Short mmCIF file of C-alpha atoms and ligand atoms in Angstrom, two decimals:
data_model
loop_
_atom_site.label_atom_id
_atom_site.label_comp_id
_atom_site.label_asym_id
_atom_site.label_seq_id
_atom_site.Cartn_x
_atom_site.Cartn_y
_atom_site.Cartn_z
CA MET A 1 0.00 0.00 0.00
CA LYS A 2 1.68 3.16 -1.20
CA LEU A 3 -0.05 6.41 -0.34
CA ASN A 4 0.70 9.84 -1.68
CA ILE A 5 1.09 11.51 1.71
CA LYS A 6 0.77 15.27 2.25
CA ASN A 7 1.10 17.13 5.50
CA THR A 8 -0.48 20.52 4.86
CA PHE A 9 -2.36 20.64 8.17
CA THR A 10 0.59 19.86 10.41
CA THR A 11 3.17 21.86 8.47
CA GLU A 12 1.11 25.01 7.86
CA LEU A 13 -0.69 25.32 11.19
CA PRO A 14 0.68 25.86 14.71
CA ALA A 15 1.19 22.72 16.77
CA ASP A 16 0.86 22.37 20.52
CA LYS A 17 4.42 22.50 21.91
CA ASN A 18 3.54 20.04 24.61
CA THR A 19 3.72 16.54 23.13
CA GLU A 20 2.64 14.67 26.24
CA ASN A 21 -0.73 12.96 26.09
CA THR A 22 -2.16 14.62 29.18
CA ARG A 23 -5.58 16.24 29.42
CA ARG A 24 -5.29 19.99 29.49
CA GLN A 25 -6.27 23.33 28.02
CA VAL A 26 -4.27 23.79 24.83
CA LYS A 27 -3.50 27.38 23.88
CA ASN A 28 -1.98 28.96 20.76
CA ALA A 29 -2.30 25.78 18.73
CA VAL A 30 -4.66 24.23 16.21
CA PHE A 31 -3.72 20.66 17.13
CA SER A 32 -1.66 18.40 19.37
CA TYR A 33 0.49 15.50 18.26
CA VAL A 34 -0.79 12.26 19.70
CA GLN A 35 -0.38 8.55 18.98
CA PRO A 36 -3.32 6.16 18.72
CA LYS A 37 -3.59 3.48 21.39
CA LYS A 38 -2.50 -0.04 20.45
CA THR A 39 -5.42 -2.46 20.44
CA SER A 40 -5.32 -6.01 21.73
CA LYS A 41 -6.89 -7.94 18.87
CA PRO A 42 -7.80 -5.81 15.87
CA THR A 43 -10.27 -7.33 13.42
CA LEU A 44 -11.42 -5.63 10.26
CA LEU A 45 -15.19 -6.01 9.87
CA HIS A 46 -15.90 -4.02 6.74
CA VAL A 47 -14.19 -1.79 4.20
CA SER A 48 -15.73 0.70 1.82
CA ASP A 49 -13.97 -0.36 -1.37
CA GLU A 50 -15.12 2.79 -3.14
CA MET A 51 -13.64 5.04 -0.47
CA ALA A 52 -10.43 3.02 -0.42
CA ASN A 53 -10.23 3.36 -4.18
CA SER A 54 -10.63 7.14 -3.92
CA LEU A 55 -7.56 7.17 -1.68
CA GLY A 56 -5.53 5.04 -4.09
CA ILE A 57 -5.87 1.92 -1.92
CA SER A 58 -6.61 -1.24 -3.89
CA ARG A 59 -8.88 -4.06 -2.80
CA GLU A 60 -5.78 -6.26 -2.35
CA ASP A 61 -4.22 -3.58 -0.12
CA THR A 62 -7.26 -3.61 2.14
CA LYS A 63 -6.78 -7.33 2.74
CA THR A 64 -3.30 -6.92 4.19
CA ASP A 65 -2.29 -6.86 7.84
CA PHE A 66 -0.60 -3.56 7.11
CA PHE A 67 -3.93 -1.94 6.21
CA LYS A 68 -5.65 -3.48 9.22
CA ASN A 69 -2.95 -2.23 11.54
CA ILE A 70 -3.06 1.28 10.09
CA VAL A 71 -6.85 1.65 10.38
CA THR A 72 -6.86 0.36 13.96
CA GLY A 73 -4.04 2.58 15.15
CA ASN A 74 -1.54 -0.24 15.70
CA LEU A 75 0.88 1.03 13.12
CA ILE A 76 1.75 4.52 12.00
CA TYR A 77 2.17 5.02 8.28
CA PRO A 78 5.80 5.98 7.52
CA LYS A 79 6.64 9.68 7.72
CA THR A 80 3.28 10.70 9.18
CA THR A 81 2.50 12.40 12.48
CA PRO A 82 -0.98 11.73 13.90
CA TYR A 83 -2.70 14.57 15.71
CA ALA A 84 -5.89 15.64 17.49
CA MET A 85 -7.53 19.01 16.80
CA CYS A 86 -8.32 21.69 19.33
CA TYR A 87 -11.81 23.15 19.11
CA ALA A 88 -14.55 24.56 21.26
CA GLY A 89 -18.29 24.64 20.84
CA HIS A 90 -21.76 25.63 21.88
CA GLN A 91 -23.54 22.54 23.14
CA PHE A 92 -27.35 22.65 23.35
CA GLY A 93 -27.16 26.43 23.11
CA ASN A 94 -24.56 26.95 25.83
CA TRP A 95 -20.91 27.83 25.54
CA ALA A 96 -18.91 24.74 26.48
CA GLY A 97 -15.34 26.04 26.16
CA GLN A 98 -12.58 23.77 24.90
CA LEU A 99 -13.76 20.40 23.56
CA GLY A 100 -11.48 19.10 20.80
CA ASP A 101 -10.89 15.68 19.27
CA GLY A 102 -11.43 13.70 22.45
CA ARG A 103 -11.51 10.40 20.67
CA ALA A 104 -10.62 11.17 17.10
CA ILE A 105 -7.05 10.95 15.92
CA ASN A 106 -6.11 12.24 12.49
CA LEU A 107 -3.65 9.91 10.82
CA PHE A 108 -2.54 11.64 7.64
CA GLU A 109 -3.50 13.45 4.46
CA VAL A 110 -3.59 11.60 1.16
CA GLU A 111 -3.63 13.14 -2.27
CA HIS A 112 -5.15 11.02 -4.99
CA LYS A 113 -6.45 12.08 -8.39
CA LYS A 114 -6.12 15.74 -7.42
CA SER A 115 -8.25 15.31 -4.28
CA LEU A 116 -6.77 15.83 -0.85
CA TRP A 117 -8.28 13.68 1.89
CA LYS A 118 -7.74 13.52 5.63
CA VAL A 119 -8.01 10.13 7.28
CA GLN A 120 -9.04 9.98 10.91
CA LEU A 121 -9.69 7.21 13.45
CA LYS A 122 -12.65 7.53 15.77
CA GLY A 123 -12.26 5.60 19.02
CA ALA A 124 -8.47 5.15 18.90
CA GLY A 125 -7.72 6.25 22.44
CA GLU A 126 -7.35 9.31 24.57
CA THR A 127 -5.96 12.67 23.55
CA PRO A 128 -5.29 15.95 25.38
CA TYR A 129 -8.95 16.74 24.61
CA SER A 130 -10.52 13.64 26.16
CA ARG A 131 -11.60 15.57 29.28
CA ASN A 132 -13.14 12.96 31.61
CA ALA A 133 -13.82 10.28 28.99
CA ASP A 134 -11.83 7.35 27.62
CA GLY A 135 -11.27 8.22 23.95
CA LEU A 136 -12.88 4.97 22.86
CA ALA A 137 -15.96 4.02 20.85
CA VAL A 138 -18.27 1.03 21.04
CA LEU A 139 -19.38 -1.28 18.24
CA ARG A 140 -23.03 -0.15 18.13
CA SER A 141 -22.27 3.55 17.56
CA SER A 142 -19.44 2.69 15.16
CA ILE A 143 -21.78 0.56 13.01
CA ARG A 144 -24.24 3.45 13.01
CA GLU A 145 -21.61 5.95 11.89
CA TYR A 146 -20.08 3.60 9.35
CA LEU A 147 -23.34 2.70 7.62
CA CYS A 148 -24.96 6.10 7.80
CA SER A 149 -22.09 8.17 6.49
CA GLU A 150 -21.73 5.99 3.39
CA ALA A 151 -25.54 5.90 2.97
CA MET A 152 -25.61 9.68 3.10
CA HIS A 153 -22.95 9.88 0.43
CA TYR A 154 -24.98 7.69 -1.90
CA LEU A 155 -28.07 9.81 -1.23
CA GLY A 156 -26.04 12.65 -2.71
CA ILE A 157 -25.78 14.59 0.54
CA PRO A 158 -22.44 16.13 1.54
CA THR A 159 -20.93 14.08 4.33
CA THR A 160 -17.72 12.81 5.85
CA ARG A 161 -17.07 9.30 4.56
CA ALA A 162 -16.13 6.00 6.11
CA LEU A 163 -13.20 3.84 5.03
CA SER A 164 -13.37 0.95 7.46
CA LEU A 165 -15.02 -0.52 10.51
CA SER A 166 -12.94 -2.61 12.93
CA LEU A 167 -13.15 -4.26 16.29
CA THR A 168 -10.35 -3.46 18.70
CA GLY A 169 -10.64 -6.63 20.77
CA ASP A 170 -10.85 -4.44 23.88
CA LYS A 171 -13.85 -3.92 26.12
CA VAL A 172 -15.36 -0.50 26.70
CA LEU A 173 -17.54 0.46 29.66
CA ARG A 174 -20.71 2.41 28.83
CA ASP A 175 -23.86 3.40 30.68
CA VAL A 176 -26.19 3.47 27.68
CA LEU A 177 -29.19 4.95 29.45
CA TYR A 178 -27.18 7.11 31.87
CA ASN A 179 -29.07 5.44 34.70
CA GLY A 180 -26.23 3.99 36.73
CA ASN A 181 -26.05 0.64 34.93
CA PRO A 182 -22.73 0.61 33.11
CA ALA A 183 -21.81 -2.53 31.18
CA TYR A 184 -18.90 -3.66 29.02
CA GLU A 185 -19.33 -3.53 25.27
CA LYS A 186 -17.11 -4.35 22.31
CA GLY A 187 -14.70 -1.56 21.38
CA ALA A 188 -14.56 -0.49 17.74
CA ILE A 189 -12.86 2.02 15.46
CA VAL A 190 -14.20 3.70 12.35
CA ALA A 191 -11.65 5.17 9.96
CA ARG A 192 -13.36 8.26 8.60
CA VAL A 193 -12.37 10.38 5.65
CA SER A 194 -13.04 13.94 4.63
CA PRO A 195 -11.24 16.76 2.81
CA SER A 196 -11.45 18.52 6.18
CA PHE A 197 -12.73 17.82 9.67
CA LEU A 198 -12.68 21.50 10.66
CA ARG A 199 -15.76 22.56 12.58
CA PHE A 200 -17.29 25.92 13.51
CA GLY A 201 -15.79 25.27 16.94
CA ASN A 202 -12.23 25.36 15.56
CA PHE A 203 -12.79 29.05 14.82
CA GLU A 204 -14.79 29.77 17.95
CA ILE A 205 -12.00 28.70 20.26
CA PHE A 206 -9.56 31.34 19.01
CA ALA A 207 -12.18 34.09 19.03
CA ALA A 208 -13.19 33.17 22.58
CA ARG A 209 -9.56 33.38 23.68
CA ASN A 210 -9.03 36.57 21.76
CA ASP A 211 -6.23 34.84 19.87
CA ILE A 212 -6.74 36.73 16.62
CA LYS A 213 -3.34 35.75 15.27
CA ASN A 214 -4.19 32.05 15.20
CA LEU A 215 -7.77 32.74 14.15
CA LYS A 216 -6.35 34.38 11.04
CA ILE A 217 -3.81 31.61 10.42
CA LEU A 218 -6.55 28.98 10.60
CA THR A 219 -9.00 30.94 8.43
CA ASP A 220 -6.33 31.64 5.82
CA TYR A 221 -5.40 27.95 5.75
CA THR A 222 -9.06 26.98 5.32
CA ILE A 223 -9.54 29.42 2.46
CA LYS A 224 -6.29 28.40 0.77
CA HIS A 225 -7.07 24.68 0.84
CA HIS A 226 -10.85 24.50 0.66
CA PHE A 227 -12.15 27.79 -0.75
CA SER A 228 -9.27 28.94 -2.96
CA TYR A 229 -11.76 30.00 -5.65
CA LEU A 230 -12.77 32.89 -3.36
CA GLY A 231 -9.39 34.55 -3.82
CA LYS A 232 -6.48 35.48 -1.58
CA PRO A 233 -7.34 36.07 2.08
CA SER A 234 -8.58 39.62 2.77
CA LYS A 235 -11.52 41.19 4.60
CA GLU A 236 -13.65 40.74 1.48
CA THR A 237 -12.59 37.11 1.16
CA TYR A 238 -13.43 36.41 4.80
CA ILE A 239 -16.94 37.67 4.14
CA LYS A 240 -17.21 35.58 0.99
CA PHE A 241 -15.96 32.63 2.99
CA PHE A 242 -18.69 33.12 5.56
CA LYS A 243 -21.26 33.41 2.77
CA GLU A 244 -20.04 30.13 1.27
CA VAL A 245 -20.20 28.30 4.60
CA THR A 246 -23.71 29.69 5.06
CA ASN A 247 -24.83 28.51 1.64
CA LYS A 248 -23.30 25.08 2.05
CA THR A 249 -24.78 24.63 5.52
CA LEU A 250 -28.19 25.65 4.28
CA SER A 251 -28.05 23.33 1.32
CA MET A 252 -27.00 20.42 3.55
CA ILE A 253 -29.93 21.04 5.90
CA VAL A 254 -32.44 21.30 3.04
CA ASN A 255 -31.15 17.92 1.91
CA TRP A 256 -31.60 16.51 5.41
CA GLN A 257 -35.21 17.74 5.36
CA ARG A 258 -35.72 16.14 1.97
CA VAL A 259 -34.79 12.65 3.15
CA GLY A 260 -35.98 12.93 6.75
CA PHE A 261 -32.59 12.84 8.47
CA VAL A 262 -32.42 14.25 12.00
CA HIS A 263 -28.85 14.84 13.13
CA GLY A 264 -29.69 14.89 16.81
CA VAL A 265 -26.72 16.92 18.15
CA MET A 266 -26.28 20.03 16.05
CA ASN A 267 -23.81 21.59 18.45
CA THR A 268 -21.34 24.00 16.85
CA ASP A 269 -18.54 21.48 17.40
CA ASN A 270 -20.51 19.12 15.16
CA MET A 271 -20.92 21.59 12.29
CA SER A 272 -18.43 21.11 9.47
CA VAL A 273 -17.07 24.25 7.89
CA LEU A 274 -17.40 22.49 4.51
CA GLY A 275 -21.14 22.02 5.03
CA TYR A 276 -20.72 18.26 5.40
CA THR A 277 -22.80 16.06 7.65
CA ILE A 278 -20.39 15.15 10.44
CA ASP A 279 -20.40 13.22 13.73
CA TYR A 280 -23.07 10.58 13.47
CA GLY A 281 -24.22 10.15 17.05
CA PRO A 282 -27.85 9.90 18.22
CA TYR A 283 -29.16 10.70 14.74
CA GLY A 284 -32.36 9.20 13.41
CA TRP A 285 -34.50 8.89 10.32
CA LEU A 286 -38.06 10.08 10.35
CA GLU A 287 -40.51 7.26 10.10
CA GLY A 288 -43.80 8.99 10.88
CA PHE A 289 -43.58 12.49 9.36
CA ASP A 290 -43.38 14.81 12.37
CA PHE A 291 -41.70 18.19 12.62
CA GLY A 292 -41.44 17.74 16.38
CA TRP A 293 -39.51 14.47 16.36
CA THR A 294 -36.04 14.07 17.82
CA PRO A 295 -34.17 10.79 18.21
CA ASN A 296 -31.88 12.10 20.95
CA THR A 297 -33.09 11.18 24.44
CA THR A 298 -30.78 13.83 25.95
CA ASP A 299 -32.80 16.40 24.00
CA ARG A 300 -36.22 14.95 24.76
CA GLN A 301 -37.30 17.83 27.00
CA ASN A 302 -36.45 20.85 24.90
CA LYS A 303 -36.33 19.17 21.51
CA ARG A 304 -33.86 21.77 20.38
CA TYR A 305 -32.65 19.52 17.59
CA ARG A 306 -36.05 18.24 16.42
CA PHE A 307 -36.65 17.69 12.71
CA GLY A 308 -38.53 20.93 12.09
CA ASN A 309 -36.00 23.02 13.99
CA GLN A 310 -32.88 21.97 12.08
CA PRO A 311 -33.00 24.96 9.71
CA ASN A 312 -33.26 27.40 12.66
CA ILE A 313 -30.42 25.72 14.47
CA GLY A 314 -28.29 25.91 11.34
CA LEU A 315 -28.84 29.66 11.46
CA TRP A 316 -28.16 29.87 15.20
CA ASN A 317 -24.88 28.03 14.66
CA LEU A 318 -23.94 30.32 11.80
CA TYR A 319 -24.41 33.29 14.15
CA GLN A 320 -21.78 31.73 16.38
CA LEU A 321 -19.44 31.31 13.45
CA ALA A 322 -20.07 34.92 12.39
CA ASN A 323 -19.17 36.08 15.89
CA ALA A 324 -16.00 34.03 15.71
CA LEU A 325 -14.95 35.47 12.35
CA TYR A 326 -15.95 39.03 13.22
CA PRO A 327 -12.51 40.07 14.57
CA LEU A 328 -11.02 39.43 11.13
CA VAL A 329 -13.44 41.85 9.48
CA GLU A 330 -14.44 44.26 12.29
CA ASP A 331 -17.68 45.14 10.59
CA ALA A 332 -20.86 43.35 11.61
CA LYS A 333 -23.01 44.54 8.73
CA PRO A 334 -21.91 42.11 6.01
CA PHE A 335 -22.37 39.21 8.40
CA GLU A 336 -25.81 40.44 9.39
CA GLU A 337 -26.85 40.72 5.76
CA ILE A 338 -25.76 37.19 4.99
CA LEU A 339 -27.53 35.86 8.07
CA ALA A 340 -30.69 37.78 7.22
CA HIS A 341 -30.63 36.26 3.77
CA TYR A 342 -30.46 32.74 5.18
CA ARG A 343 -34.13 32.81 6.11
CA ILE A 344 -35.22 33.94 2.65
CA ASP A 345 -32.93 31.44 0.96
CA PHE A 346 -34.14 28.69 3.23
CA GLU A 347 -37.79 29.40 2.42
CA GLN A 348 -37.03 29.36 -1.30
CA GLN A 349 -34.89 26.25 -1.32
CA SER A 350 -37.15 24.37 0.99
CA PHE A 351 -40.15 25.25 -1.18
CA LYS A 352 -38.36 24.10 -4.30
CA MET A 353 -37.30 20.89 -2.59
CA MET A 354 -40.84 20.12 -1.41
CA LYS A 355 -42.20 20.88 -4.87
CA ALA A 356 -39.72 18.43 -6.39
CA LYS A 357 -40.77 15.81 -3.85
CA ILE A 358 -44.33 16.02 -5.10
CA GLY A 359 -43.36 16.35 -8.76
CA LEU A 360 -44.07 20.01 -9.43
CA PHE A 361 -41.57 21.75 -11.64
CA THR A 362 -43.56 24.67 -13.04
CA GLU A 363 -44.94 27.63 -11.12
CA GLY A 364 -48.38 27.54 -9.59
CA ILE A 365 -49.87 30.36 -7.57
CA ASN A 366 -51.19 28.16 -4.78
CA ASP A 367 -48.19 25.86 -4.47
CA ILE A 368 -47.13 27.14 -1.06
CA GLN A 369 -50.60 26.48 0.24
CA LEU A 370 -50.67 23.03 -1.34
CA ILE A 371 -47.44 22.08 0.42
CA ARG A 372 -48.55 23.48 3.79
CA GLU A 373 -51.74 21.45 3.57
CA LEU A 374 -49.80 18.35 2.66
CA GLU A 375 -47.55 18.80 5.70
CA ASP A 376 -50.67 19.18 7.87
CA CYS A 377 -52.22 16.05 6.39
CA LEU A 378 -49.03 14.09 6.93
CA GLN A 379 -49.15 14.93 10.62
CA LEU A 380 -52.79 13.97 11.21
CA ILE A 381 -51.85 10.40 12.10
CA GLU A 382 -48.55 8.57 11.97
CA THR A 383 -47.63 8.43 8.29
CA ASP A 384 -44.33 7.06 7.05
CA MET A 385 -42.45 9.80 5.25
CA THR A 386 -40.29 7.62 3.00
CA ILE A 387 -43.12 5.36 1.87
CA PHE A 388 -45.58 8.20 1.34
CA PHE A 389 -43.35 10.25 -0.97
CA ARG A 390 -42.05 7.23 -2.83
CA ASN A 391 -45.59 5.98 -3.45
CA LEU A 392 -46.75 9.40 -4.54
CA SER A 393 -44.87 9.06 -7.81
CA ASP A 394 -47.41 6.35 -8.73
CA PHE A 395 -50.30 8.78 -8.27
CA GLU A 396 -52.88 8.44 -11.03
CA GLU A 397 -56.22 9.43 -9.60
CA VAL A 398 -57.78 10.40 -6.28
CA PHE A 399 -59.56 7.13 -5.63
CA THR A 400 -56.45 4.91 -5.88
CA ALA A 401 -54.33 7.52 -4.12
CA ILE A 402 -55.94 6.58 -0.82
CA GLU A 403 -54.52 3.09 -1.29
CA LEU A 404 -51.04 4.49 -1.83
CA LEU A 405 -51.49 6.53 1.31
CA GLU A 406 -52.74 3.60 3.37
CA GLU A 407 -49.49 1.74 2.74
CA ALA A 408 -47.69 4.54 4.54
CA ILE A 409 -50.02 4.75 7.52
CA TYR A 410 -49.01 2.89 10.66
CA PHE A 411 -52.52 2.23 11.94
CA PRO A 412 -54.94 2.46 8.99
CA ASN A 413 -57.86 2.10 11.48
CA GLU A 414 -57.01 5.55 12.77
CA LEU A 415 -57.75 7.03 9.37
CA LYS A 416 -61.19 8.16 10.41
CA LYS A 417 -63.74 9.80 8.15
CA GLU A 418 -62.65 13.34 8.93
CA TYR A 419 -58.99 12.60 8.09
CA ARG A 420 -59.92 10.63 5.02
CA GLU A 421 -61.86 13.66 3.77
CA LYS A 422 -58.93 15.96 4.38
CA TRP A 423 -56.66 13.68 2.42
CA GLN A 424 -59.29 13.30 -0.28
CA SER A 425 -59.51 17.04 -0.78
CA TRP A 426 -55.73 17.35 -0.80
CA PHE A 427 -55.46 14.67 -3.48
CA GLU A 428 -58.15 16.49 -5.48
CA LEU A 429 -56.17 19.74 -5.37
CA TYR A 430 -53.02 17.82 -6.23
CA ALA A 431 -54.64 16.09 -9.21
CA LYS A 432 -55.84 19.45 -10.54
CA ARG A 433 -52.42 20.99 -10.04
CA LEU A 434 -50.67 18.14 -11.86
CA LEU A 435 -52.69 18.95 -14.97
CA LYS A 436 -50.69 22.18 -15.25
CA GLU A 437 -47.36 20.32 -15.36
CA LYS A 438 -45.76 19.77 -18.73
CA ALA A 439 -43.99 16.50 -17.96
CA SER A 440 -45.62 13.17 -18.74
CA ASP A 441 -46.56 10.86 -15.86
CA LYS A 442 -43.51 8.76 -16.64
CA GLU A 443 -41.16 11.75 -16.63
CA ARG A 444 -42.66 13.02 -13.41
CA LYS A 445 -42.23 9.64 -11.76
CA GLU A 446 -38.59 9.47 -12.79
CA LYS A 447 -37.87 12.92 -11.41
CA MET A 448 -39.73 12.25 -8.17
CA ASP A 449 -37.97 8.94 -7.65
CA SER A 450 -34.64 10.69 -7.97
CA VAL A 451 -35.36 12.92 -4.94
CA ASN A 452 -37.50 10.57 -2.83
CA PRO A 453 -35.28 7.68 -1.71
CA LYS A 454 -36.81 4.26 -1.52
CA TYR A 455 -34.31 2.94 1.02
CA VAL A 456 -32.94 4.83 3.99
CA LEU A 457 -31.16 3.53 7.09
CA ARG A 458 -34.26 3.21 9.23
CA ASN A 459 -33.37 3.24 12.88
CA TYR A 460 -34.40 -0.37 13.42
CA MET A 461 -32.34 -1.56 10.44
CA ALA A 462 -29.13 -0.28 12.02
CA GLN A 463 -30.25 -1.85 15.30
CA LEU A 464 -30.76 -5.25 13.63
CA ALA A 465 -27.23 -5.04 12.21
CA ILE A 466 -25.94 -4.14 15.68
CA GLU A 467 -27.73 -7.00 17.41
CA ALA A 468 -26.46 -9.51 14.85
CA ALA A 469 -22.92 -8.08 15.14
CA ASN A 470 -23.05 -8.50 18.90
CA LYS A 471 -23.54 -12.20 18.17
CA GLU A 472 -20.60 -12.17 15.74
CA ASP A 473 -22.76 -12.17 12.63
CA TYR A 474 -21.57 -9.28 10.48
CA SER A 475 -23.46 -10.17 7.32
CA LEU A 476 -26.24 -7.63 7.80
CA ILE A 477 -23.70 -4.81 7.88
CA ASP A 478 -22.69 -5.80 4.38
CA THR A 479 -26.30 -6.31 3.22
CA LEU A 480 -27.31 -2.83 4.38
CA PHE A 481 -24.12 -1.28 3.07
CA GLU A 482 -24.86 -2.65 -0.41
CA LEU A 483 -28.59 -1.81 -0.23
CA LEU A 484 -27.89 1.81 0.66
CA LYS A 485 -25.53 2.33 -2.24
CA LYS A 486 -28.56 2.62 -4.53
CA PRO A 487 -31.17 4.34 -2.38
CA TYR A 488 -33.21 5.72 -5.27
CA GLU A 489 -33.38 2.53 -7.32
CA ASN A 490 -36.01 -0.18 -7.10
CA GLN A 491 -34.29 -3.28 -5.80
CA PRO A 492 -36.89 -6.07 -6.09
CA GLU A 493 -34.72 -8.47 -4.06
CA ASN A 494 -34.68 -5.92 -1.23
CA GLU A 495 -38.36 -5.05 -1.11
CA LYS A 496 -38.54 -6.07 2.55
CA TRP A 497 -36.55 -2.96 3.49
CA PHE A 498 -39.17 -0.75 1.87
CA ALA A 499 -41.55 -1.23 4.74
CA LYS A 500 -42.85 0.54 7.80
CA ARG A 501 -40.93 0.19 11.04
CA PRO A 502 -42.03 -3.02 12.77
CA GLU A 503 -43.96 -2.49 16.01
CA TRP A 504 -41.32 -4.16 18.19
CA ALA A 505 -39.00 -1.29 17.30
CA ARG A 506 -41.38 1.52 18.25
CA ASN A 507 -40.03 2.27 21.70
CA LYS A 508 -36.93 0.17 21.67
CA ILE A 509 -33.63 1.69 22.75
CA GLY A 510 -31.45 2.15 19.69
CA CYS A 511 -34.44 2.25 17.34
CA SER A 512 -36.36 5.38 18.18
CA MET A 513 -34.51 6.48 21.27
CA LEU A 514 -30.82 7.12 21.07
CA SER A 515 -28.61 8.39 23.83
CA CYS A 516 -25.35 10.24 23.31
CA SER A 517 -23.53 7.30 24.90
CA SER A 518 -21.23 5.93 22.25
P1 AMP B 601 -20.07 14.70 20.57
O1 AMP B 601 -21.26 15.34 21.18
O2 AMP B 601 -20.13 13.19 20.49
O3 AMP B 601 -19.72 15.28 19.26
O4 AMP B 601 -18.82 14.93 21.55
C1 AMP B 601 -18.56 16.16 22.16
C2 AMP B 601 -17.15 16.17 22.66
O5 AMP B 601 -16.90 15.10 23.56
C3 AMP B 601 -16.08 16.08 21.58
O6 AMP B 601 -15.03 16.91 21.97
C4 AMP B 601 -15.68 14.63 21.64
O7 AMP B 601 -14.37 14.43 21.18
C5 AMP B 601 -15.81 14.33 23.11
N1 AMP B 601 -16.06 12.91 23.38
C6 AMP B 601 -17.19 12.21 23.14
N2 AMP B 601 -17.05 10.93 23.51
C7 AMP B 601 -15.80 10.80 24.01
C8 AMP B 601 -15.04 9.72 24.57
N3 AMP B 601 -15.55 8.50 24.70
N4 AMP B 601 -13.79 9.99 24.97
C9 AMP B 601 -13.26 11.21 24.86
N5 AMP B 601 -13.91 12.25 24.35
C10 AMP B 601 -15.17 12.06 23.93
MG1 MG B 602 -18.59 15.77 17.98
#
């Protein structure tokens, strides 16, 4: 395995002078050098061949002990210097101070086919940023991150990627429900990949410490390597940079809304400056369409990160980033204008996205109303989002539409007369509106099916893979991995995954209720 190694991050940015792996506040540095922990019995469970290929790693390479040892932290690739990043963040709306890569260790940068990637291990041991935790990760959360990040990529949504999933052979103690019942679980490591793992919090930490020198160094580095098309760093470029991050963040969130993905912990330390979905923790996929739903049990009271609030939180987080970048520009107005525009842009993009989901591509004066009414109908009784929108592309006439709807409804008995009538009148409006579209039924179906996925990583599906893996059966990981590579295609052999959540999974831990414990 021969990689084209680059070291832009460690050579162009200030390193922590202290090289001891002790937990501490790290000042005047973007990162600290740290070595991954050796594991007792590393076993490779799965590799994303496509991701490996993008890094210039062949399928044969991935079968070697060398590869296994690299992606489990047991061996350091020659001439590379692993490191953990220093960042801060706002967690659940409150300033949390220094956080940092507490259990992520960046291995190296690889350039392949003109793309520069950073490879990072999650769960490879403690770092100066581990605070009071162990720097490790368990199998269940690692399976969830591994499967979901690749699934997201194939849905066409910007995301960090996954290269491999491994067991460490070590046991990790976790109190899943935070109720004083800790138990040992299997330790695991995901090797993740992204052009950059920089978060809003990387910028916030320097602003909070009034370290403008390093704030500028980091921002200039980010622009040079990830936004070079904006021009050389200057006050104008910093503003353009903020505008780009805003646009990318917004577009990512509109995509989340399109497929029903709820991140669960949109803290500013979990917001990528590239507008990538990052840090798959207690995320969840909407089953019943519900703006108020959150998968994260830690957030059950306030529901800050509920489905319908993700766009607002994106904006809230961008305010924090604007505050962090402000010292480089010293003029609040341009930031305020960009932030004010977010709301307008969100309304427009969200409207366009919802129109595409229901197959409307021309302008209609009552379209906003039509979509609002649809969202109301969808929330009358528990109605599966994925199935509803996917079925809608088969819409022909009002009478048969009710059948398409019934397939998406969890308890069809609850569809009482009053609700049925509401749906009926919505379908009537929809049928009338479709007459104004130019596309044929076939064309409309094709377009709708390209934005309404048929297969998503339903919460219970990941849980089934986890339960099997706990019994040493890893086959479902591969089945789901392959299924989710083609989320928009009909896969007749996989029809069983295009189904409502089974009732056993309704209130099961790991299926609809996720804790941050990982
Ligand atoms: P999260 O909410 O999972 O994104 O984590 C917030 C912060 O806690 C980040 O700085 C993580 O690196 C850190 N963290 C989470 N879990 C662990 C762990 N097991 N060991 C050390 N640090 C952790
Ligand atoms: Mg995080």
